Amino acid sequence: MAKFQKKKSTSSPAISTASLPDIIFMLLFFFMVTTTMRETTLFVKIVSPEATEVQKLEKKALVSYIYIGTPLQANVYGSEPRIQLNDAFSNISDISEFVAAERESKDEADRPFITTSLRIDKDTKMGIVTDVKQELRKSNALRINYSTRQVGNLKL
Amino acid sequence: MISKQAPEVNAGSMADIAFLLLIFFLVTTTMDVDKGLTRMLPPPLDPSTPPPPEIKNRNVFSVLINSRDQLLVKNAPGNIETLREQTKEFLLNPNNDPSLSEQPLFSERSSLSEKERLAYEILGDIRVSRGVISLQNDRGTSYDVYIKVQNELAAAINEIRNELAVEIFGVEFDKLRSEEQMEAIRTAVPMRISEAEPKDVGGNK
Protein backbone atom coordinates (compact mmCIF):
# COMPACT_ATOMS: atom_id res chain seq x y z
CA MET A 1 0.00 0.00 0.00
CA ALA A 2 1.27 3.32 -0.99
CA LYS A 3 2.09 5.61 1.83
CA PHE A 4 1.75 9.30 1.40
CA GLN A 5 4.69 11.00 2.81
CA LYS A 6 3.74 13.89 5.00
CA LYS A 7 5.06 17.13 3.59
CA LYS A 8 7.70 18.49 5.88
CA SER A 9 7.08 22.01 7.03
CA THR A 10 9.69 24.33 5.58
CA SER A 11 9.17 27.29 7.89
CA SER A 12 11.78 27.88 10.56
CA PRO A 13 10.85 27.28 14.19
CA ALA A 14 9.28 30.18 16.07
CA ILE A 15 11.60 32.44 17.96
CA SER A 16 11.10 32.20 21.66
CA THR A 17 9.70 35.41 23.12
CA ALA A 18 10.02 34.29 26.68
CA SER A 19 12.79 36.79 27.41
CA LEU A 20 10.91 39.73 25.87
CA PRO A 21 9.43 40.84 29.20
CA ASP A 22 12.91 40.87 30.71
CA ILE A 23 14.23 43.05 27.93
CA ILE A 24 11.33 45.46 28.26
CA PHE A 25 11.72 45.57 32.04
CA MET A 26 15.37 46.41 31.58
CA LEU A 27 14.43 49.32 29.32
CA LEU A 28 11.80 50.38 31.82
CA PHE A 29 14.28 50.47 34.68
CA PHE A 30 16.77 52.35 32.55
CA PHE A 31 14.22 55.09 31.89
CA MET A 32 13.02 55.15 35.47
CA VAL A 33 16.55 55.73 36.70
CA THR A 34 17.76 58.25 34.14
CA THR A 35 14.73 60.51 33.90
CA THR A 36 12.86 62.76 36.26
CA MET A 37 9.17 63.40 36.62
CA ARG A 38 7.85 66.42 34.82
CA GLU A 39 6.66 68.74 37.59
CA THR A 40 5.15 71.65 35.80
CA THR A 41 3.55 72.43 32.52
CA LEU A 42 5.27 75.34 30.87
CA PHE A 43 3.12 78.27 29.87
CA VAL A 44 6.03 80.32 28.59
CA LYS A 45 8.37 79.78 25.68
CA ILE A 46 11.89 79.12 26.90
CA VAL A 47 14.91 78.70 24.69
CA SER A 48 17.87 78.47 27.04
CA PRO A 49 21.03 80.38 26.16
CA GLU A 50 24.21 78.45 25.50
CA ALA A 51 27.31 78.33 27.66
CA THR A 52 30.50 76.32 27.93
CA GLU A 53 31.43 76.67 31.59
CA VAL A 54 28.41 74.93 33.02
CA GLN A 55 28.09 73.09 36.28
CA LYS A 56 25.65 70.31 36.92
CA LEU A 57 22.92 71.02 39.43
CA GLU A 58 23.20 68.50 42.19
CA LYS A 59 20.44 67.38 44.53
CA LYS A 60 17.44 68.05 42.36
CA ALA A 61 15.12 67.82 45.32
CA LEU A 62 16.61 71.08 46.61
CA VAL A 63 16.06 73.05 43.44
CA SER A 64 13.13 75.34 42.87
CA TYR A 65 12.43 76.74 39.47
CA ILE A 66 11.47 80.17 38.20
CA TYR A 67 10.54 80.41 34.54
CA ILE A 68 10.64 83.65 32.58
CA GLY A 69 9.67 83.98 28.95
CA THR A 70 7.00 85.14 26.55
CA PRO A 71 3.66 83.39 27.00
CA LEU A 72 2.96 80.55 24.60
CA GLN A 73 -0.59 81.78 24.10
CA ALA A 74 0.41 85.27 23.07
CA ASN A 75 -3.13 86.20 21.96
CA VAL A 76 -4.47 85.56 25.46
CA TYR A 77 -1.62 86.61 27.73
CA GLY A 78 0.22 89.14 25.58
CA SER A 79 3.74 89.06 24.21
CA GLU A 80 5.56 90.65 27.16
CA PRO A 81 7.84 88.27 29.11
CA ARG A 82 6.06 86.86 32.14
CA ILE A 83 7.15 84.98 35.24
CA GLN A 84 5.85 81.51 35.88
CA LEU A 85 6.02 79.96 39.36
CA ASN A 86 4.77 76.41 39.78
CA ASP A 87 1.72 76.22 37.54
CA ALA A 88 0.64 79.82 37.21
CA PHE A 89 1.69 83.19 35.89
CA SER A 90 2.91 85.37 38.71
CA ASN A 91 4.06 88.82 39.57
CA ILE A 92 7.35 89.98 41.04
CA SER A 93 5.65 90.37 44.43
CA ASP A 94 4.72 86.67 44.52
CA ILE A 95 8.34 85.57 44.54
CA SER A 96 9.03 86.12 48.23
CA GLU A 97 5.99 84.03 49.10
CA PHE A 98 7.08 81.34 46.66
CA VAL A 99 10.57 81.23 48.16
CA ALA A 100 9.17 81.02 51.68
CA ALA A 101 6.87 78.16 50.68
CA GLU A 102 9.73 76.30 48.99
CA ARG A 103 11.91 76.76 52.04
CA GLU A 104 9.15 75.55 54.33
CA SER A 105 8.70 72.36 52.30
CA LYS A 106 12.35 71.33 52.61
CA ASP A 107 14.10 69.68 55.51
CA GLU A 108 15.63 72.15 57.92
CA ALA A 109 19.15 70.77 57.57
CA ASP A 110 19.00 71.16 53.79
CA ARG A 111 17.71 74.72 53.74
CA PRO A 112 21.07 76.45 53.26
CA PHE A 113 21.61 74.42 50.08
CA ILE A 114 18.41 75.38 48.32
CA THR A 115 19.18 76.59 44.83
CA THR A 116 16.87 78.63 42.67
CA SER A 117 17.19 77.71 39.05
CA LEU A 118 16.35 80.56 36.69
CA ARG A 119 15.07 79.22 33.42
CA ILE A 120 14.97 82.26 31.23
CA ASP A 121 14.38 82.66 27.54
CA LYS A 122 17.40 84.09 25.79
CA ASP A 123 15.45 86.90 24.14
CA THR A 124 14.34 88.30 27.48
CA LYS A 125 15.66 91.71 28.55
CA MET A 126 17.62 91.95 31.78
CA GLY A 127 15.09 94.31 33.40
CA ILE A 128 12.70 91.60 34.55
CA VAL A 129 15.61 89.28 35.40
CA THR A 130 17.10 91.96 37.62
CA ASP A 131 13.79 92.51 39.39
CA VAL A 132 13.59 88.79 40.11
CA LYS A 133 17.18 88.74 41.37
CA GLN A 134 16.58 91.69 43.69
CA GLU A 135 13.47 89.97 45.03
CA LEU A 136 15.46 86.77 45.63
CA ARG A 137 18.09 88.77 47.47
CA LYS A 138 15.44 90.29 49.71
CA SER A 139 14.05 86.87 50.54
CA ASN A 140 17.55 85.51 51.17
CA ALA A 141 17.55 82.91 48.41
CA LEU A 142 21.10 83.65 47.39
CA ARG A 143 22.16 80.52 45.53
CA ILE A 144 21.00 80.86 41.98
CA ASN A 145 21.69 78.99 38.80
CA TYR A 146 21.22 80.43 35.34
CA SER A 147 19.96 77.45 33.40
CA THR A 148 21.86 77.02 30.14
CA ARG A 149 22.51 74.43 27.52
CA GLN A 150 26.02 73.06 27.33
CA VAL A 151 27.86 73.51 24.07
CA GLY A 152 31.44 72.74 23.20
CA ASN A 153 32.17 76.02 21.53
CA LEU A 154 30.30 79.25 21.98
CA LYS A 155 29.55 81.39 18.98
CA LEU A 156 30.34 84.91 20.08
CA MET B 1 -2.98 10.53 40.11
CA ILE B 2 -4.09 14.14 40.25
CA SER B 3 -1.25 16.57 40.40
CA LYS B 4 -1.28 18.77 43.46
CA GLN B 5 0.72 21.50 41.79
CA ALA B 6 -1.02 24.77 41.03
CA PRO B 7 -1.49 25.39 37.33
CA GLU B 8 1.21 27.54 35.76
CA VAL B 9 0.34 31.20 35.35
CA ASN B 10 0.42 32.35 31.78
CA ALA B 11 3.20 34.92 31.48
CA GLY B 12 2.47 35.78 27.88
CA SER B 13 0.99 39.16 28.68
CA MET B 14 3.89 40.17 30.90
CA ALA B 15 5.58 41.88 27.95
CA ASP B 16 2.46 43.93 27.28
CA ILE B 17 2.27 45.08 30.89
CA ALA B 18 5.93 46.04 30.88
CA PHE B 19 5.46 47.88 27.60
CA LEU B 20 2.58 49.83 29.07
CA LEU B 21 4.67 50.87 32.06
CA LEU B 22 7.56 51.78 29.80
CA ILE B 23 5.40 54.01 27.65
CA PHE B 24 3.90 55.64 30.73
CA PHE B 25 7.36 56.57 31.99
CA LEU B 26 8.50 57.75 28.57
CA VAL B 27 5.58 60.17 28.43
CA THR B 28 5.61 61.52 31.98
CA THR B 29 9.32 62.05 32.50
CA THR B 30 11.94 64.31 31.06
CA MET B 31 15.50 63.46 30.33
CA ASP B 32 17.13 66.89 30.47
CA VAL B 33 19.78 67.31 33.11
CA ASP B 34 19.90 70.64 34.80
CA LYS B 35 23.01 72.48 33.89
CA GLY B 36 23.89 76.08 34.24
CA LEU B 37 26.05 78.79 35.70
CA THR B 38 25.79 78.80 39.48
CA ARG B 39 26.26 82.16 41.19
CA MET B 40 25.80 83.57 44.65
CA LEU B 41 23.81 86.74 44.98
CA PRO B 42 25.14 89.30 47.46
CA PRO B 43 23.21 89.31 50.72
CA PRO B 44 20.66 92.09 51.13
CA LEU B 45 22.16 95.40 52.20
CA ASP B 46 22.00 95.96 55.90
CA PRO B 47 22.30 99.63 56.88
CA SER B 48 23.84 98.77 60.27
CA THR B 49 26.86 96.93 58.87
CA PRO B 50 29.77 99.14 57.85
CA PRO B 51 30.41 99.42 54.12
CA PRO B 52 33.12 97.07 52.82
CA PRO B 53 36.60 98.59 52.44
CA GLU B 54 37.25 100.45 49.22
CA ILE B 55 39.02 98.46 46.56
CA LYS B 56 41.88 100.13 44.74
CA ASN B 57 40.98 101.25 41.28
CA ARG B 58 43.64 99.14 39.63
CA ASN B 59 42.21 96.01 41.20
CA VAL B 60 38.77 96.43 39.70
CA PHE B 61 38.02 94.98 36.29
CA SER B 62 34.81 96.68 35.37
CA VAL B 63 32.61 95.28 32.63
CA LEU B 64 29.56 97.28 31.64
CA ILE B 65 26.93 96.17 29.15
CA ASN B 66 24.57 98.76 27.77
CA SER B 67 21.07 98.39 26.44
CA ARG B 68 22.40 97.84 22.92
CA ASP B 69 24.52 94.93 24.15
CA GLN B 70 27.76 96.86 23.71
CA LEU B 71 30.59 96.35 26.16
CA LEU B 72 32.68 98.84 28.10
CA VAL B 73 35.68 97.09 29.63
CA LYS B 74 37.94 99.11 31.94
CA ASN B 75 36.46 102.33 30.58
CA ALA B 76 37.25 101.47 26.96
CA PRO B 77 34.92 99.95 24.40
CA GLY B 78 35.29 96.21 24.65
CA ASN B 79 34.62 93.21 22.54
CA ILE B 80 33.19 89.92 23.69
CA GLU B 81 35.64 87.94 21.56
CA THR B 82 38.63 89.39 23.39
CA LEU B 83 37.00 89.54 26.83
CA ARG B 84 38.36 86.21 27.97
CA GLU B 85 41.97 87.09 27.10
CA GLN B 86 41.59 90.54 28.62
CA THR B 87 40.27 89.10 31.87
CA LYS B 88 43.11 86.61 32.08
CA GLU B 89 45.68 89.30 31.43
CA PHE B 90 44.13 91.48 34.12
CA LEU B 91 44.13 88.73 36.73
CA LEU B 92 47.54 87.27 35.90
CA ASN B 93 49.28 90.54 35.06
CA PRO B 94 52.40 88.86 33.66
CA ASN B 95 54.32 92.08 32.96
CA ASN B 96 53.49 93.71 36.27
CA ASP B 97 51.62 96.50 34.56
CA PRO B 98 50.62 99.13 37.16
CA SER B 99 47.18 99.53 35.56
CA LEU B 100 46.33 95.84 36.02
CA SER B 101 45.67 93.94 39.23
CA GLU B 102 48.15 93.64 42.09
CA GLN B 103 49.88 90.29 42.51
CA PRO B 104 51.22 90.00 46.06
CA LEU B 105 52.90 86.78 47.19
CA PHE B 106 51.22 84.93 50.02
CA SER B 107 54.16 85.85 52.26
CA GLU B 108 53.89 89.53 51.37
CA ARG B 109 50.33 89.85 52.55
CA SER B 110 49.68 91.35 55.92
CA SER B 111 47.04 88.91 57.06
CA LEU B 112 45.81 85.59 55.81
CA SER B 113 42.46 83.98 56.50
CA GLU B 114 42.19 80.37 57.61
CA LYS B 115 41.49 79.20 54.06
CA GLU B 116 44.32 81.24 52.63
CA ARG B 117 46.79 79.83 55.13
CA LEU B 118 45.79 76.31 54.08
CA ALA B 119 46.21 77.26 50.43
CA TYR B 120 49.63 78.73 51.25
CA GLU B 121 50.69 75.44 52.85
CA ILE B 122 49.52 73.36 49.91
CA LEU B 123 50.46 75.56 46.98
CA GLY B 124 53.58 77.24 48.32
CA ASP B 125 54.42 80.90 48.03
CA ILE B 126 52.66 81.92 44.83
CA ARG B 127 51.38 85.21 43.49
CA VAL B 128 47.69 85.68 44.08
CA SER B 129 45.70 88.34 42.32
CA ARG B 130 43.77 90.92 44.28
CA GLY B 131 41.61 91.58 41.24
CA VAL B 132 37.85 91.76 41.44
CA ILE B 133 35.55 91.63 38.46
CA SER B 134 32.67 94.05 38.56
CA LEU B 135 29.80 93.42 36.19
CA GLN B 136 27.08 95.91 35.54
CA ASN B 137 24.27 95.73 33.06
CA ASP B 138 21.41 97.85 31.88
CA ARG B 139 17.77 96.90 32.18
CA GLY B 140 17.66 96.74 28.40
CA THR B 141 20.58 94.33 28.03
CA SER B 142 19.54 91.06 26.47
CA TYR B 143 19.79 87.96 28.65
CA ASP B 144 21.67 86.09 25.95
CA VAL B 145 24.55 88.59 25.92
CA TYR B 146 24.57 88.77 29.71
CA ILE B 147 25.01 84.99 29.92
CA LYS B 148 27.73 85.10 27.26
CA VAL B 149 29.66 87.68 29.28
CA GLN B 150 29.20 85.68 32.49
CA ASN B 151 30.38 82.62 30.60
CA GLU B 152 33.51 84.31 29.25
CA LEU B 153 34.44 85.65 32.69
CA ALA B 154 33.96 82.19 34.21
CA ALA B 155 35.97 80.67 31.37
CA ALA B 156 38.88 83.04 32.06
CA ILE B 157 38.93 82.07 35.74
CA ASN B 158 38.63 78.37 34.94
CA GLU B 159 41.55 78.63 32.52
CA ILE B 160 43.71 80.31 35.15
CA ARG B 161 42.80 77.60 37.66
CA ASN B 162 43.69 74.96 35.12
CA GLU B 163 47.06 76.54 34.38
CA LEU B 164 47.85 76.82 38.08
CA ALA B 165 46.88 73.18 38.68
CA VAL B 166 49.06 72.02 35.81
CA GLU B 167 51.96 74.12 37.04
CA ILE B 168 51.84 72.88 40.62
CA PHE B 169 50.30 69.41 40.51
CA GLY B 170 50.87 68.46 36.88
CA VAL B 171 47.20 67.68 36.19
CA GLU B 172 44.25 69.79 35.16
CA PHE B 173 41.94 71.25 37.77
CA ASP B 174 39.02 68.90 37.06
CA LYS B 175 41.29 65.89 37.36
CA LEU B 176 42.71 66.79 40.77
CA ARG B 177 42.26 63.90 43.16
CA SER B 178 41.99 65.52 46.54
CA GLU B 179 39.36 67.99 47.64
CA GLU B 180 42.02 69.97 49.59
CA GLN B 181 44.03 70.68 46.46
CA MET B 182 40.90 71.84 44.67
CA GLU B 183 39.92 74.04 47.57
CA ALA B 184 43.42 75.53 47.71
CA ILE B 185 43.29 76.45 44.05
CA ARG B 186 39.79 77.82 44.43
CA THR B 187 41.08 80.03 47.24
CA ALA B 188 44.07 81.18 45.21
CA VAL B 189 41.95 81.94 42.13
CA PRO B 190 38.53 82.85 43.48
CA MET B 191 35.51 83.42 41.28
CA ARG B 192 35.00 87.00 42.40
CA ILE B 193 32.37 88.51 40.15
CA SER B 194 30.48 91.25 41.87
CA GLU B 195 27.34 92.62 40.33
CA ALA B 196 26.45 96.24 40.80
CA GLU B 197 22.89 97.46 40.85
CA PRO B 198 21.73 97.78 37.24
CA LYS B 199 21.22 101.07 35.53
CA ASP B 200 18.25 102.13 33.54
CA VAL B 201 19.71 104.40 30.94
CA GLY B 202 18.53 102.78 27.76
CA GLY B 203 14.91 102.71 28.84
CA ASN B 204 12.95 99.58 29.62
CA LYS B 205 11.66 98.39 26.31
XYZ file of C-alpha atoms in Angstrom:
361
model
C 0.000 0.000 0.000
C 1.267 3.325 -0.994
C 2.086 5.609 1.826
C 1.754 9.298 1.402
C 4.689 11.001 2.810
C 3.744 13.894 4.997
C 5.062 17.128 3.591
C 7.696 18.494 5.885
C 7.076 22.009 7.025
C 9.689 24.325 5.582
C 9.172 27.292 7.892
C 11.781 27.884 10.563
C 10.855 27.284 14.191
C 9.278 30.181 16.073
C 11.604 32.439 17.959
C 11.105 32.200 21.656
C 9.700 35.414 23.115
C 10.022 34.288 26.681
C 12.788 36.787 27.408
C 10.913 39.725 25.865
C 9.427 40.839 29.203
C 12.909 40.867 30.710
C 14.230 43.053 27.929
C 11.330 45.461 28.258
C 11.717 45.568 32.036
C 15.370 46.408 31.576
C 14.435 49.317 29.320
C 11.804 50.379 31.817
C 14.275 50.466 34.680
C 16.765 52.353 32.551
C 14.224 55.086 31.888
C 13.016 55.148 35.467
C 16.548 55.735 36.705
C 17.757 58.253 34.141
C 14.727 60.508 33.902
C 12.858 62.756 36.261
C 9.172 63.399 36.621
C 7.854 66.424 34.819
C 6.663 68.735 37.587
C 5.146 71.650 35.797
C 3.546 72.432 32.515
C 5.269 75.339 30.874
C 3.123 78.271 29.866
C 6.035 80.320 28.586
C 8.369 79.776 25.680
C 11.887 79.119 26.901
C 14.914 78.698 24.692
C 17.875 78.469 27.042
C 21.032 80.379 26.163
C 24.210 78.450 25.504
C 27.305 78.330 27.662
C 30.498 76.321 27.929
C 31.433 76.671 31.592
C 28.406 74.928 33.024
C 28.090 73.088 36.281
C 25.648 70.311 36.922
C 22.916 71.022 39.429
C 23.196 68.497 42.188
C 20.443 67.384 44.526
C 17.441 68.050 42.356
C 15.123 67.816 45.325
C 16.612 71.076 46.612
C 16.061 73.045 43.436
C 13.135 75.342 42.872
C 12.425 76.743 39.465
C 11.473 80.167 38.199
C 10.541 80.408 34.544
C 10.637 83.647 32.577
C 9.665 83.981 28.951
C 7.003 85.144 26.545
C 3.656 83.386 27.002
C 2.963 80.549 24.596
C -0.594 81.777 24.099
C 0.407 85.268 23.071
C -3.131 86.203 21.959
C -4.469 85.563 25.461
C -1.621 86.609 27.728
C 0.217 89.140 25.581
C 3.741 89.059 24.215
C 5.562 90.646 27.161
C 7.839 88.270 29.107
C 6.063 86.857 32.141
C 7.148 84.983 35.237
C 5.851 81.510 35.884
C 6.017 79.962 39.359
C 4.767 76.410 39.775
C 1.719 76.215 37.539
C 0.643 79.821 37.207
C 1.693 83.185 35.887
C 2.910 85.370 38.711
C 4.060 88.823 39.569
C 7.345 89.981 41.045
C 5.648 90.372 44.429
C 4.717 86.671 44.523
C 8.338 85.571 44.540
C 9.034 86.116 48.232
C 5.989 84.032 49.101
C 7.083 81.341 46.661
C 10.575 81.235 48.163
C 9.165 81.023 51.679
C 6.869 78.159 50.685
C 9.725 76.300 48.986
C 11.908 76.757 52.044
C 9.146 75.549 54.334
C 8.702 72.355 52.301
C 12.349 71.326 52.611
C 14.096 69.682 55.510
C 15.627 72.154 57.920
C 19.146 70.766 57.573
C 19.001 71.162 53.794
C 17.707 74.721 53.736
C 21.069 76.455 53.258
C 21.612 74.419 50.082
C 18.406 75.385 48.324
C 19.182 76.593 44.834
C 16.869 78.631 42.672
C 17.189 77.708 39.048
C 16.349 80.556 36.691
C 15.072 79.222 33.417
C 14.969 82.257 31.231
C 14.382 82.663 27.541
C 17.398 84.092 25.790
C 15.451 86.902 24.135
C 14.339 88.304 27.485
C 15.662 91.706 28.546
C 17.620 91.951 31.776
C 15.088 94.309 33.404
C 12.702 91.601 34.545
C 15.610 89.281 35.401
C 17.101 91.961 37.622
C 13.789 92.514 39.388
C 13.587 88.793 40.110
C 17.175 88.735 41.368
C 16.581 91.685 43.693
C 13.468 89.973 45.030
C 15.459 86.770 45.631
C 18.092 88.775 47.467
C 15.444 90.293 49.707
C 14.045 86.874 50.537
C 17.551 85.508 51.170
C 17.547 82.907 48.412
C 21.100 83.652 47.388
C 22.164 80.519 45.531
C 21.005 80.859 41.980
C 21.689 78.993 38.796
C 21.220 80.430 35.344
C 19.959 77.453 33.404
C 21.865 77.021 30.144
C 22.512 74.431 27.516
C 26.017 73.061 27.332
C 27.856 73.513 24.065
C 31.443 72.743 23.196
C 32.167 76.019 21.528
C 30.303 79.246 21.977
C 29.546 81.387 18.975
C 30.344 84.911 20.081
C -2.977 10.526 40.109
C -4.089 14.137 40.246
C -1.253 16.565 40.400
C -1.276 18.770 43.459
C 0.722 21.499 41.789
C -1.020 24.766 41.029
C -1.488 25.393 37.334
C 1.208 27.543 35.758
C 0.338 31.197 35.350
C 0.424 32.346 31.785
C 3.197 34.925 31.479
C 2.467 35.775 27.881
C 0.987 39.163 28.679
C 3.891 40.173 30.904
C 5.579 41.876 27.953
C 2.458 43.931 27.283
C 2.273 45.078 30.893
C 5.928 46.035 30.878
C 5.458 47.885 27.597
C 2.576 49.826 29.074
C 4.673 50.867 32.064
C 7.563 51.784 29.802
C 5.401 54.010 27.649
C 3.897 55.639 30.730
C 7.363 56.573 31.988
C 8.496 57.753 28.575
C 5.581 60.169 28.435
C 5.611 61.522 31.979
C 9.322 62.049 32.500
C 11.938 64.306 31.060
C 15.496 63.457 30.329
C 17.130 66.886 30.473
C 19.775 67.312 33.112
C 19.901 70.642 34.803
C 23.007 72.484 33.893
C 23.887 76.085 34.237
C 26.050 78.789 35.702
C 25.795 78.799 39.484
C 26.258 82.158 41.190
C 25.796 83.568 44.653
C 23.808 86.744 44.976
C 25.139 89.297 47.456
C 23.208 89.311 50.722
C 20.655 92.089 51.133
C 22.165 95.400 52.200
C 21.997 95.964 55.903
C 22.299 99.630 56.880
C 23.836 98.768 60.271
C 26.863 96.931 58.871
C 29.767 99.138 57.847
C 30.412 99.416 54.115
C 33.124 97.074 52.825
C 36.600 98.587 52.438
C 37.247 100.448 49.222
C 39.019 98.457 46.559
C 41.877 100.133 44.735
C 40.980 101.255 41.283
C 43.644 99.143 39.630
C 42.213 96.007 41.199
C 38.767 96.432 39.705
C 38.021 94.984 36.295
C 34.805 96.682 35.370
C 32.605 95.277 32.630
C 29.563 97.284 31.635
C 26.930 96.169 29.153
C 24.569 98.761 27.773
C 21.068 98.388 26.435
C 22.397 97.844 22.916
C 24.516 94.930 24.153
C 27.757 96.860 23.714
C 30.593 96.354 26.162
C 32.680 98.840 28.104
C 35.675 97.095 29.629
C 37.936 99.108 31.943
C 36.459 102.332 30.580
C 37.250 101.471 26.962
C 34.924 99.949 24.395
C 35.293 96.213 24.646
C 34.618 93.213 22.538
C 33.186 89.917 23.689
C 35.639 87.941 21.561
C 38.632 89.393 23.395
C 37.003 89.544 26.830
C 38.360 86.209 27.969
C 41.973 87.089 27.104
C 41.595 90.537 28.619
C 40.270 89.100 31.874
C 43.108 86.607 32.075
C 45.676 89.300 31.431
C 44.129 91.479 34.121
C 44.130 88.727 36.731
C 47.543 87.268 35.899
C 49.283 90.542 35.060
C 52.404 88.860 33.657
C 54.317 92.076 32.958
C 53.492 93.707 36.274
C 51.617 96.502 34.559
C 50.618 99.129 37.165
C 47.184 99.535 35.560
C 46.328 95.845 36.022
C 45.669 93.939 39.234
C 48.150 93.639 42.089
C 49.878 90.291 42.512
C 51.220 90.001 46.060
C 52.897 86.778 47.188
C 51.221 84.930 50.025
C 54.161 85.849 52.264
C 53.891 89.531 51.366
C 50.331 89.846 52.547
C 49.679 91.353 55.925
C 47.038 88.912 57.064
C 45.808 85.586 55.808
C 42.464 83.984 56.499
C 42.194 80.371 57.607
C 41.491 79.204 54.060
C 44.315 81.243 52.626
C 46.794 79.825 55.130
C 45.785 76.310 54.075
C 46.214 77.259 50.426
C 49.635 78.732 51.252
C 50.686 75.443 52.847
C 49.519 73.359 49.911
C 50.459 75.562 46.982
C 53.579 77.238 48.322
C 54.420 80.898 48.029
C 52.663 81.921 44.831
C 51.377 85.213 43.490
C 47.686 85.683 44.081
C 45.696 88.341 42.323
C 43.766 90.920 44.281
C 41.610 91.575 41.241
C 37.846 91.765 41.443
C 35.546 91.634 38.455
C 32.674 94.047 38.563
C 29.804 93.417 36.195
C 27.082 95.914 35.542
C 24.265 95.731 33.059
C 21.405 97.850 31.885
C 17.767 96.901 32.183
C 17.658 96.737 28.400
C 20.580 94.328 28.033
C 19.536 91.055 26.469
C 19.792 87.961 28.648
C 21.669 86.090 25.951
C 24.547 88.591 25.919
C 24.572 88.772 29.709
C 25.010 84.991 29.923
C 27.725 85.104 27.262
C 29.657 87.680 29.276
C 29.203 85.679 32.487
C 30.381 82.618 30.599
C 33.511 84.313 29.252
C 34.436 85.647 32.693
C 33.963 82.189 34.213
C 35.972 80.667 31.372
C 38.882 83.042 32.065
C 38.930 82.074 35.744
C 38.626 78.373 34.939
C 41.552 78.633 32.518
C 43.706 80.311 35.151
C 42.800 77.598 37.662
C 43.693 74.962 35.115
C 47.059 76.536 34.382
C 47.854 76.816 38.076
C 46.879 73.184 38.678
C 49.056 72.020 35.806
C 51.961 74.124 37.035
C 51.837 72.881 40.623
C 50.298 69.408 40.510
C 50.866 68.459 36.877
C 47.202 67.685 36.194
C 44.245 69.787 35.158
C 41.938 71.255 37.774
C 39.017 68.902 37.056
C 41.288 65.885 37.355
C 42.705 66.786 40.766
C 42.261 63.901 43.158
C 41.995 65.518 46.542
C 39.364 67.986 47.644
C 42.015 69.969 49.586
C 44.029 70.680 46.462
C 40.898 71.841 44.666
C 39.916 74.042 47.569
C 43.420 75.528 47.712
C 43.288 76.455 44.048
C 39.787 77.818 44.434
C 41.079 80.026 47.238
C 44.071 81.180 45.210
C 41.952 81.938 42.134
C 38.528 82.853 43.480
C 35.510 83.423 41.279
C 34.997 86.998 42.404
C 32.370 88.506 40.149
C 30.475 91.246 41.870
C 27.342 92.624 40.334
C 26.452 96.243 40.805
C 22.893 97.456 40.850
C 21.727 97.785 37.242
C 21.222 101.073 35.528
C 18.247 102.127 33.542
C 19.709 104.404 30.938
C 18.530 102.776 27.757
C 14.911 102.714 28.841
C 12.954 99.577 29.619
C 11.661 98.393 26.309
